[in-house]
Coordinates of C-alpha atoms in Angstrom, one line a residue:
Chain A
M1 CA -14.2 43.9 15.3
A2 CA -17.7 45.5 15.2
H3 CA -18.4 48.4 12.5
E4 CA -20.8 49.9 15.0
P5 CA -19.7 51.8 17.8
P6 CA -20.1 49.9 21.5
P7 CA -22.7 50.7 23.2
G8 CA -21.0 52.5 26.0
M9 CA -20.2 54.9 23.7
D10 CA -23.8 56.3 22.8
R11 CA -24.3 56.2 26.4
G12 CA -20.7 59.0 26.5
S13 CA -21.9 61.0 23.7
S14 CA -25.7 61.8 24.6
G15 CA -24.3 62.0 28.5
L16 CA -22.6 65.3 26.3
G17 CA -24.8 66.1 24.0
G18 CA -27.8 65.7 26.6
V19 CA -26.9 69.7 27.5
R20 CA -28.0 71.3 24.4
G21 CA -29.9 68.8 23.3
A22 CA -32.7 67.8 25.4
K23 CA -35.0 67.8 23.2
G24 CA -33.0 65.7 20.6
T25 CA -31.7 62.4 22.5
G26 CA -35.5 62.0 23.3
Q27 CA -35.5 61.0 19.3
M28 CA -31.9 59.9 19.5
V29 CA -32.7 57.3 21.3
G30 CA -36.1 55.8 19.4
D31 CA -33.9 56.6 15.9
G32 CA -30.8 55.1 16.5
E33 CA -26.8 56.2 17.1
R34 CA -26.3 57.2 13.6
G35 CA -29.0 60.3 14.1
S36 CA -27.1 61.6 17.0
I37 CA -23.7 61.8 15.3
A38 CA -25.5 63.4 12.9
G39 CA -27.8 65.5 14.4
S40 CA -24.7 67.1 16.9
S41 CA -21.0 66.9 16.0
L42 CA -19.9 67.2 20.0
P43 CA -21.4 64.4 20.3
A44 CA -19.7 63.0 17.5
R45 CA -16.4 64.8 18.0
S46 CA -15.8 63.3 21.9
R47 CA -16.9 60.2 20.0
L48 CA -14.2 60.0 17.5
N49 CA -11.7 60.4 20.0
R50 CA -12.5 57.5 21.6
Q51 CA -12.8 55.6 18.8
P52 CA -9.1 54.1 18.7
A53 CA -9.5 53.2 22.3
S54 CA -11.5 50.4 20.0
G55 CA -10.3 50.3 17.4
W56 CA -13.3 51.2 15.4
Y57 CA -11.7 54.1 13.8
P58 CA -10.9 52.6 9.9
T59 CA -14.9 52.4 9.3
A60 CA -15.3 56.3 11.7
P61 CA -15.3 58.5 7.9
T62 CA -18.1 56.3 6.4
S63 CA -20.2 55.8 9.2
I64 CA -20.4 60.4 10.2
A65 CA -21.1 60.9 6.4
G66 CA -23.8 63.0 7.0
S67 CA -21.7 66.4 8.5
A68 CA -18.9 67.6 6.9
K69 CA -18.2 69.3 9.2
G70 CA -17.5 65.7 11.7
H71 CA -15.5 64.4 7.9
Q72 CA -13.1 66.6 7.9
R73 CA -12.3 65.9 12.1
A74 CA -13.3 61.9 12.0
S75 CA -10.5 61.9 9.0
A76 CA -8.4 64.3 11.0
N77 CA -8.0 62.8 14.0
G78 CA -8.9 59.3 13.3
W79 CA -6.9 57.8 10.0
A80 CA -3.3 58.0 11.7
P81 CA -3.0 56.6 16.1
K82 CA -0.2 57.2 16.1
K83 CA -0.8 61.0 15.8
R84 CA -4.7 61.0 17.6
A85 CA -2.6 62.4 20.5
A86 CA -1.5 66.2 18.6
S87 CA -4.5 65.8 16.5
S88 CA -7.1 65.7 19.5
G89 CA -5.8 68.8 20.5
G90 CA -7.7 70.0 17.6
V91 CA -5.1 70.8 15.4
P92 CA -5.9 71.6 11.6
F93 CA -5.8 69.2 8.6
T94 CA -1.9 69.6 7.9
S95 CA -0.7 68.4 4.3
G96 CA 1.4 64.8 5.7
H97 CA -2.8 63.3 6.6
Q98 CA -3.4 63.8 3.4
P99 CA -1.3 60.8 1.5
G100 CA -2.5 59.0 4.1
L101 CA -5.8 59.7 3.1
E102 CA -6.0 59.3 -0.7
P103 CA -4.6 55.7 -1.2
A104 CA -8.5 55.1 1.6
K105 CA -10.3 57.2 -1.2
L106 CA -8.8 55.7 -3.5
N107 CA -8.8 52.6 -2.6
P108 CA -12.2 51.2 -3.7
R109 CA -12.2 52.4 -7.7
I110 CA -7.7 51.1 -7.6
A111 CA -9.0 47.7 -6.5
D112 CA -11.8 47.4 -9.1
E113 CA -9.6 48.6 -11.9
L114 CA -7.2 46.7 -10.4
E115 CA -9.2 43.6 -11.0
K116 CA -10.0 44.0 -14.2
G117 CA -7.1 44.9 -15.4
K118 CA -5.3 41.4 -13.0
E119 CA -8.9 39.8 -15.0
L120 CA -7.7 40.7 -18.6
A121 CA -4.1 39.7 -17.7
R122 CA -4.8 36.5 -17.1
K123 CA -8.0 35.7 -19.8
E124 CA -4.5 36.8 -22.3
E125 CA -1.9 34.2 -20.9
E126 CA -4.7 31.7 -21.0
R127 CA -5.1 31.8 -24.7
K128 CA -1.3 32.6 -25.2
R129 CA -0.4 28.7 -23.7
R130 CA -4.0 27.1 -25.2
I131 CA -2.2 28.3 -28.1
S132 CA 0.8 27.2 -27.1
A133 CA 0.7 24.1 -26.9
C134 CA -1.2 23.1 -29.6
E135 CA 2.1 24.6 -31.0
A136 CA 4.4 22.9 -28.6
C137 CA 2.7 19.4 -29.7
G138 CA 2.5 20.5 -33.7
A139 CA -1.1 19.5 -33.3
T140 CA -4.4 20.7 -33.1
M141 CA -6.9 18.1 -31.0
E142 CA -8.2 16.8 -34.3
S143 CA -5.7 15.0 -35.0
Y144 CA -4.9 14.3 -31.3
R145 CA -7.8 12.6 -31.4
E146 CA -6.7 10.1 -35.0
N147 CA -3.2 9.9 -33.2
E148 CA -5.0 8.4 -30.1
K149 CA -7.3 6.2 -32.2
A150 CA -4.8 4.7 -34.7
R151 CA -2.8 3.4 -32.0
H152 CA -4.9 1.9 -30.6
E153 CA -6.0 0.3 -34.1
R154 CA -2.7 -1.1 -34.3
R155 CA -2.3 -2.3 -30.0
M156 CA -6.3 -4.6 -31.3
A157 CA -4.4 -6.0 -35.0
A158 CA -1.1 -6.5 -32.7
L159 CA -3.3 -8.8 -30.4
Q160 CA -4.9 -10.4 -33.1
S161 CA -2.3 -11.7 -35.6
S162 CA -0.3 -12.4 -31.8
E163 CA -4.0 -14.4 -31.7
S164 CA -4.2 -16.4 -34.8
R165 CA -0.9 -17.4 -34.3
L166 CA -1.8 -19.5 -31.8
P167 CA -4.3 -23.1 -32.8
P168 CA -7.8 -22.6 -31.4
V169 CA -8.3 -24.0 -28.8
D170 CA -11.8 -25.6 -28.1
A171 CA -12.4 -25.8 -24.6
L172 CA -11.7 -22.0 -24.8
E173 CA -14.8 -21.4 -26.2
D174 CA -17.1 -22.1 -23.1
N175 CA -14.2 -20.6 -20.3
W176 CA -14.8 -19.1 -17.9
A177 CA -12.4 -16.4 -17.9
L178 CA -13.1 -15.6 -21.9
S179 CA -16.9 -14.8 -20.5
D180 CA -16.7 -12.2 -18.8
V181 CA -13.8 -10.3 -19.8
G182 CA -14.3 -6.7 -19.1
G183 CA -16.6 -7.0 -15.7
N184 CA -14.9 -6.6 -13.1
G185 CA -12.0 -3.5 -15.3
C186 CA -9.6 -6.8 -14.9
F187 CA -8.2 -6.4 -17.7
D188 CA -6.3 -3.3 -18.4
A189 CA -4.7 -1.8 -21.7
V190 CA -0.6 -1.9 -20.6
Q191 CA -1.5 -5.8 -19.4
E192 CA -3.1 -6.6 -22.5
H193 CA -0.3 -4.6 -24.4
R194 CA 1.9 -6.5 -22.2
L195 CA 0.1 -10.3 -23.2
S196 CA 0.3 -9.3 -26.6
D197 CA 4.2 -9.1 -26.8
L198 CA 4.4 -12.3 -25.3
F199 CA 3.9 -14.4 -28.6
K200 CA 6.0 -13.0 -31.2
G201 CA 9.3 -13.0 -31.5
L202 CA 9.8 -16.0 -28.8
T203 CA 12.5 -17.8 -29.1
V204 CA 13.5 -20.6 -26.9
S205 CA 15.1 -23.7 -26.5
P206 CA 13.4 -27.2 -27.2
K207 CA 12.9 -27.9 -23.2
Y208 CA 11.1 -25.2 -22.7
E209 CA 8.6 -24.7 -25.6
I210 CA 6.0 -22.8 -25.0
T211 CA 2.6 -24.8 -26.1
A212 CA -0.4 -23.3 -27.3
E213 CA -3.0 -24.8 -24.3
A214 CA -0.5 -23.8 -21.6
A215 CA -0.2 -20.3 -23.0
A216 CA -4.7 -20.9 -23.8
K217 CA -4.7 -21.6 -19.9
Y218 CA -2.3 -19.2 -18.7
K219 CA -4.1 -15.9 -20.7
A220 CA -7.6 -17.3 -19.5
A221 CA -6.2 -16.8 -16.2
M222 CA -4.9 -13.6 -16.0
M223 CA -7.7 -12.1 -17.1
A224 CA -9.8 -14.0 -14.7
P225 CA -11.7 -11.0 -12.4
R226 CA -9.8 -10.2 -10.3
D227 CA -11.7 -11.1 -6.7
R228 CA -12.5 -14.0 -8.3
L229 CA -9.9 -17.6 -6.5
L230 CA -7.8 -19.7 -8.6
V231 CA -5.9 -21.3 -5.8
E232 CA -6.6 -22.5 -2.5
L233 CA -4.6 -24.3 -1.1
N234 CA -4.8 -25.8 2.9
A235 CA -3.5 -24.1 4.9
G236 CA -5.4 -21.2 4.1
M237 CA -2.7 -20.5 1.1
E238 CA -4.7 -19.1 -1.5
V239 CA -4.5 -16.7 -5.0
S240 CA -7.0 -14.2 -6.8
G241 CA -7.2 -13.1 -10.1
E242 CA -5.9 -10.2 -8.2
H243 CA -2.5 -11.8 -7.4
I244 CA -2.1 -14.1 -10.0
K245 CA -2.2 -10.8 -12.9
C246 CA 1.6 -10.6 -11.7
L247 CA 3.0 -13.0 -13.1
I248 CA 2.0 -11.2 -16.4
H249 CA 5.5 -9.8 -18.7
G250 CA 7.2 -7.2 -17.0
Q251 CA 5.1 -7.4 -13.5
W252 CA 7.3 -8.7 -10.5
L253 CA 5.7 -11.5 -8.5
N254 CA 3.9 -11.4 -4.7
D255 CA 4.3 -12.7 -1.2
E256 CA 1.2 -15.1 -2.2
V257 CA 2.1 -16.7 -6.0
I258 CA 5.9 -17.3 -4.3
N259 CA 4.9 -18.8 -0.9
C260 CA 2.4 -20.6 -3.4
Y261 CA 4.6 -21.9 -5.4
M262 CA 6.5 -23.2 -2.4
K263 CA 4.7 -25.0 -0.7
L264 CA 3.4 -27.4 -4.4
L265 CA 7.3 -27.7 -4.5
Q266 CA 6.3 -29.2 -0.9
E267 CA 3.8 -31.0 -1.4
R268 CA 5.9 -32.4 -4.5
D269 CA 8.6 -33.5 -2.4
G270 CA 6.1 -35.2 0.2
R271 CA 5.1 -36.9 -3.1
M272 CA 8.5 -38.4 -5.4
R273 CA 10.5 -38.9 -1.2
E274 CA 8.3 -42.8 -2.2
R275 CA 10.7 -43.3 -4.5
G276 CA 13.7 -41.9 -3.0
T277 CA 15.0 -40.1 -6.2
L278 CA 14.9 -36.9 -5.5
P279 CA 16.7 -35.1 -1.3
K280 CA 14.2 -34.6 1.4
A281 CA 13.4 -31.2 1.8
H282 CA 12.0 -28.5 3.3
F283 CA 10.9 -25.2 1.9
F284 CA 10.2 -22.0 4.2
N285 CA 7.3 -19.9 3.0
S286 CA 8.6 -16.2 2.8
F287 CA 8.2 -14.9 5.1
F288 CA 10.0 -16.9 7.5
L289 CA 13.6 -15.0 7.0
E290 CA 11.6 -11.6 7.6
K291 CA 10.2 -12.7 10.7
L292 CA 13.7 -14.8 11.6
Y293 CA 16.1 -12.3 10.6
N294 CA 14.9 -8.5 8.0
P295 CA 17.4 -8.9 6.2
H296 CA 16.2 -6.0 4.0
G297 CA 15.3 -4.1 7.1
G298 CA 16.0 -5.1 11.2
R299 CA 18.7 -7.0 10.2
K300 CA 18.4 -8.6 13.8
Y301 CA 18.6 -12.1 14.8
N302 CA 15.5 -13.0 16.7
Y303 CA 14.8 -16.8 17.0
K304 CA 11.7 -16.3 19.7
A305 CA 10.0 -15.0 16.7
V306 CA 10.1 -18.1 14.8
Q307 CA 10.8 -21.2 17.2
K308 CA 6.7 -22.2 17.3
W309 CA 6.5 -21.8 13.1
T310 CA 8.1 -26.3 12.7
G311 CA 6.4 -27.8 14.7
K312 CA 5.0 -31.2 14.6
G313 CA 1.3 -30.4 13.7
K314 CA 2.2 -27.6 11.8
L315 CA 4.6 -28.7 9.8
K316 CA 2.7 -32.0 8.8
R317 CA -0.5 -29.3 7.6
W318 CA 2.4 -27.8 5.5
G319 CA 3.4 -31.1 4.4
Q320 CA 6.9 -32.2 5.5
A321 CA 6.7 -35.9 6.2
C322 CA 9.3 -35.7 8.5
D323 CA 9.2 -34.6 12.5
S324 CA 11.8 -31.7 12.3
V325 CA 12.6 -29.7 9.6
L326 CA 16.3 -30.9 10.2
D327 CA 15.4 -34.4 9.2
C328 CA 15.9 -32.9 5.8
D329 CA 18.5 -33.1 4.1
L330 CA 17.6 -29.5 2.8
L331 CA 16.3 -26.5 3.5
V332 CA 15.1 -24.3 0.8
F333 CA 14.4 -20.4 2.1
P334 CA 12.9 -17.9 -0.4
V335 CA 15.0 -14.5 0.9
H336 CA 12.7 -11.4 0.2
L337 CA 14.6 -8.2 0.4
G338 CA 12.4 -5.2 0.3
A339 CA 11.8 -5.2 -3.9
H340 CA 13.8 -8.5 -4.9
W341 CA 13.5 -11.7 -4.6
T342 CA 16.1 -14.6 -3.6
C343 CA 16.8 -17.6 -2.6
A344 CA 19.0 -19.8 0.6
A345 CA 19.2 -23.2 0.6
A346 CA 20.8 -25.0 3.3
N347 CA 22.0 -28.6 2.3
L348 CA 22.8 -30.1 5.6
K349 CA 24.5 -33.9 4.5
E350 CA 27.1 -31.6 3.2
Q351 CA 27.2 -29.5 5.4
R352 CA 27.1 -26.0 2.8
L353 CA 24.9 -23.0 3.3
I354 CA 23.5 -21.7 -0.9
Y355 CA 23.0 -18.4 -1.6
M356 CA 21.3 -18.0 -5.1
D357 CA 20.7 -14.4 -6.6
S358 CA 20.5 -14.2 -10.0
F359 CA 21.9 -10.5 -9.9
H360 CA 24.2 -13.1 -8.1
G361 CA 24.7 -10.5 -5.7
V362 CA 26.6 -12.1 -2.4
R363 CA 24.3 -11.5 1.4
R364 CA 27.0 -13.3 3.5
D365 CA 25.0 -11.9 6.1
I366 CA 21.6 -14.1 5.1
L367 CA 23.4 -17.6 5.4
D368 CA 25.5 -17.0 8.2
V369 CA 21.3 -16.3 9.3
V370 CA 20.8 -19.5 8.1
G371 CA 23.1 -21.5 9.6
R372 CA 23.0 -19.8 13.3
Y373 CA 19.3 -20.8 13.0
I374 CA 20.1 -25.1 12.4
S375 CA 22.2 -24.6 15.6
D376 CA 19.7 -23.0 17.0
E377 CA 16.5 -24.9 15.7
A378 CA 18.5 -28.6 16.4
M379 CA 18.9 -27.4 20.3
D380 CA 15.6 -26.5 20.9
K381 CA 13.6 -29.3 19.5
G382 CA 16.5 -32.9 19.1
K383 CA 18.7 -31.1 21.9
R384 CA 21.6 -31.4 19.8
A385 CA 24.6 -29.2 18.5
I386 CA 25.5 -28.9 14.8
D387 CA 28.3 -26.4 14.6
T388 CA 27.5 -24.2 10.9
S389 CA 30.1 -21.9 11.9
G390 CA 32.5 -24.2 9.2
W391 CA 29.8 -25.1 6.7
S392 CA 30.9 -24.1 3.8
R393 CA 29.1 -20.3 2.3
E394 CA 29.2 -20.5 -1.9
Y395 CA 27.3 -18.4 -3.9
P396 CA 27.2 -20.3 -7.2
A397 CA 27.2 -19.1 -10.5
V398 CA 22.9 -19.6 -11.3
P399 CA 21.2 -18.5 -14.1
R400 CA 21.5 -14.4 -14.5
Q401 CA 18.7 -12.1 -15.0
E402 CA 18.8 -9.2 -17.7
N403 CA 15.8 -7.5 -17.4
G404 CA 14.1 -5.2 -14.0
C405 CA 10.9 -7.3 -13.3
D406 CA 11.7 -12.0 -13.9
C407 CA 13.8 -12.0 -10.4
G408 CA 10.5 -13.8 -8.5
V409 CA 10.7 -16.2 -11.7
F410 CA 14.1 -16.6 -11.4
A411 CA 13.6 -17.9 -7.1
T412 CA 11.1 -19.6 -7.5
Q413 CA 12.9 -21.4 -10.0
F414 CA 16.0 -22.1 -7.8
A415 CA 14.6 -23.3 -5.6
S416 CA 12.4 -25.5 -8.0
F417 CA 15.8 -26.9 -9.6
V418 CA 17.8 -26.8 -6.2
G419 CA 14.7 -28.6 -4.6
A420 CA 14.8 -31.3 -7.6
G421 CA 18.8 -31.6 -6.9
Q422 CA 18.6 -30.7 -11.1
E423 CA 21.4 -28.3 -13.3
M424 CA 19.9 -25.3 -14.1
D425 CA 19.9 -24.9 -17.3
F426 CA 18.0 -22.4 -18.2
T427 CA 18.4 -18.4 -18.7
Q428 CA 16.7 -15.4 -19.4
E429 CA 14.9 -15.9 -21.9
N430 CA 13.3 -18.7 -20.6
M431 CA 11.4 -16.6 -18.3
K432 CA 8.1 -15.5 -20.3
Y433 CA 8.3 -19.8 -20.4
F434 CA 8.3 -20.3 -16.1
R435 CA 5.9 -17.4 -16.1
I436 CA 3.4 -20.1 -18.3
Q437 CA 4.6 -22.4 -16.0
V438 CA 4.2 -21.6 -13.0
T439 CA 1.3 -20.4 -13.6
N440 CA -0.3 -23.8 -14.7
E441 CA 1.8 -25.4 -12.4
L442 CA -0.3 -23.2 -9.6
L443 CA -3.2 -23.7 -11.5
A444 CA -2.7 -27.6 -11.2
K445 CA -2.3 -27.5 -8.1
R446 CA 1.2 -29.9 -9.2
I447 CA 4.8 -29.3 -9.8
D448 CA 6.0 -31.5 -11.7
V449 CA 10.7 -32.2 -11.9
P450 CA 12.1 -30.4 -14.3
Chain B
M1 CA -1.0 0.0 23.4
S2 CA -2.9 -1.0 24.5
E3 CA -6.6 -1.3 22.8
D4 CA -9.9 -3.2 23.7
A5 CA -11.9 -0.4 22.3
P6 CA -12.6 -2.2 18.6
A7 CA -14.4 -5.5 19.8
D8 CA -16.3 -5.0 22.3
P9 CA -19.3 -4.6 19.6
V10 CA -18.4 -7.3 18.5
Q11 CA -18.7 -9.3 21.5
G12 CA -22.5 -8.0 21.2
A13 CA -22.4 -8.5 18.0
E14 CA -22.0 -12.7 18.5
A15 CA -24.2 -13.1 21.9
T16 CA -26.7 -12.0 20.2
N17 CA -26.6 -15.2 18.1
E18 CA -25.4 -18.3 19.3
T19 CA -28.6 -17.9 22.2
Q20 CA -29.5 -20.9 24.2
P21 CA -25.3 -22.4 24.4
K22 CA -23.9 -21.4 27.2
V23 CA -21.7 -18.1 28.1
E24 CA -18.5 -19.9 28.5
K25 CA -18.3 -21.1 25.3
G26 CA -17.1 -17.9 23.8
E27 CA -15.3 -16.2 26.5
P28 CA -13.5 -13.5 26.2
I29 CA -9.3 -13.7 25.4
N30 CA -6.3 -11.2 25.0
V31 CA -5.3 -11.4 20.8
V32 CA -2.3 -9.3 20.9
V33 CA -1.4 -8.5 17.4
K34 CA 1.9 -7.4 16.7
D35 CA 3.4 -6.4 13.5
Q36 CA 7.0 -6.1 11.9
H37 CA 8.7 -3.5 14.3
G38 CA 7.5 -5.5 17.3
I39 CA 4.8 -3.2 17.9
E40 CA 2.2 -4.9 19.5
L41 CA -2.0 -4.1 20.2
H42 CA -4.3 -5.9 21.9
F43 CA -7.7 -7.3 21.1
K44 CA -10.3 -8.8 23.5
V45 CA -12.4 -11.5 21.6
R46 CA -14.6 -14.2 22.1
K47 CA -13.0 -17.5 20.4
T48 CA -15.6 -18.2 18.0
T49 CA -15.2 -14.3 17.1
K50 CA -13.9 -14.4 13.3
F51 CA -10.8 -13.1 12.4
D52 CA -11.8 -10.4 10.3
K53 CA -13.3 -7.8 12.5
I54 CA -9.1 -8.2 14.2
M55 CA -8.2 -8.2 10.6
K56 CA -10.5 -4.8 9.4
A57 CA -10.3 -3.9 13.5
Y58 CA -6.3 -3.7 13.6
C59 CA -6.3 -1.9 10.1
D60 CA -8.6 0.3 11.0
K61 CA -6.6 1.5 13.6
K62 CA -3.1 1.3 11.3
S63 CA -4.5 2.7 8.7
F64 CA -4.3 -0.3 5.9
Q65 CA -5.4 -2.0 3.3
L66 CA -6.4 -5.0 4.0
N67 CA -5.1 -6.5 0.3
Q68 CA -1.9 -5.2 2.1
L69 CA -1.5 -7.1 5.1
R70 CA -0.6 -10.9 5.9
F71 CA -2.0 -12.3 9.5
L72 CA -0.6 -15.5 10.7
Y73 CA -0.9 -17.8 13.2
D74 CA 3.0 -19.9 14.2
G75 CA 3.4 -19.4 10.5
E76 CA 0.7 -20.1 9.3
R77 CA -1.7 -18.2 6.8
L78 CA -4.5 -17.1 9.7
K79 CA -8.1 -16.8 7.3
P80 CA -10.4 -13.7 7.3
D81 CA -13.5 -16.7 8.4
Q82 CA -11.1 -18.9 10.8
S83 CA -11.8 -18.2 15.0
P84 CA -9.9 -18.1 17.8
E85 CA -11.4 -21.4 18.8
E86 CA -10.2 -23.1 15.1
V87 CA -6.7 -23.0 15.7
E88 CA -6.5 -23.5 18.8
M89 CA -5.4 -20.4 19.5
E90 CA -5.0 -19.7 23.9
D91 CA -5.7 -16.4 25.8
G92 CA -2.3 -14.0 25.9
D93 CA -1.2 -15.6 21.6
V94 CA 0.9 -13.4 19.1
I95 CA -0.7 -12.6 15.9
D96 CA 2.0 -12.4 13.1
C97 CA 1.5 -9.3 11.0
V98 CA 3.3 -8.5 8.1
M99 CA 3.5 -6.7 5.1
Q100 CA 2.9 -7.9 1.1
Q101 CA 6.3 -8.7 -0.5
I102 CA 6.6 -7.5 -4.2
G103 CA 9.8 -8.4 -5.5
G104 CA 10.7 -7.4 -9.0
H105 CA 14.9 -6.7 -9.3

């Protein structure tokens, strides 16, 4: 909204005042509008009468402050648009208008005072809050800093003692991983703390004993920079420093680690097959069931999505010697359930479908999907019919997970033990060992029979 | 949902790089990237274009970070430095795009 009167108004005023102040108008044009208002009251009034029409009335009193008469009129006319009809007829100032005028006049001063008061109150409040925060924790800034320092020292001491408990490993000295610790900021304090936790109060069964060498290698891998490629397998599978950190105690496992582990299990299977001691197994990757069924999302069976996944060339590249997965004795599927890893298996020889959940969950739908996949695959690839509806569905009492982070490790071990046809004799307590073991197996690109 | 735009500058870059070989070598094919919900995004690329470009264009389009997604072609992981030619991809083939999987409990 313009604060200057619109041009049309000026024209009107000079037209009205033109009769009386012909000589004045000549001046007025040069002076501009303000001069014209102050110079004659008549144009001013006529102007005021028009003002509300243009929505300009709030600034009217100040713009014609030069004439007291004009001022009064302006306030009488201009302030309240609703009463304009009455005031334009020359109705004098009434007390009824006064309250409307008051706040407007005092407004700047009051606003100023209010502003000052508010600022004072705000400052006072801030000061109080600062004091009460200290009162709440009972500490000043200095004591807080001291506390932090002491805690840091304690943490460092714990780490040192856990290190000194391990025998020195010469290979560690020229290890690349230790040389650029911190270079990438890859190793934060939380992880360090967890790592130091790993080595104290360790109770292991004699079979699952953590050797110093394994622990050192593991630690070095955990400290590797995030962008360093640690494990590279064929078929585009790789584990970088970023992904292997999920094997730190307390972290959740990711698909890269699980899938590389499956690949290595497949290679182990290939090696052992010549000896004929192990069941012929095929290990799928973790995306297989996700595409086939999406057990934690859509739950829609879609054989077409994975139809081409088990072609002959694909199986070769994966490490599977058989031409079809159905020539194997055992199929192993890692299952991802949103935030949980489990493992499903199908024993084709004995016609059993097995679901292994470290929380002993029961998912019949997943086993049904696996059965249905076997039927469809047989029909598609081998042109033969396999009816899996009568196969037994089993939920064996596998070792039970007792925390909220180790399910991925459990799942890898279920796959490993089932693939090797062995009894599972580990417990939650051995998970620290298995985290180290899995890491070392990945780094060595070789898994041996448990 | 068809989207050809991201691939266009890619083609230009590729064409200038290989000067003497015949143009047919990098003949354009349609590649479909399909996510878990079955939503498809079409890319028109030369056979010699690295998947890197497709992946980045897809991530930009879908506002994902590259390390959150896994690209699979018939169940095999695609590496950024591979090209459709290397994995024997044909016109209209589908790349599956899945989210990374993390699980703990």
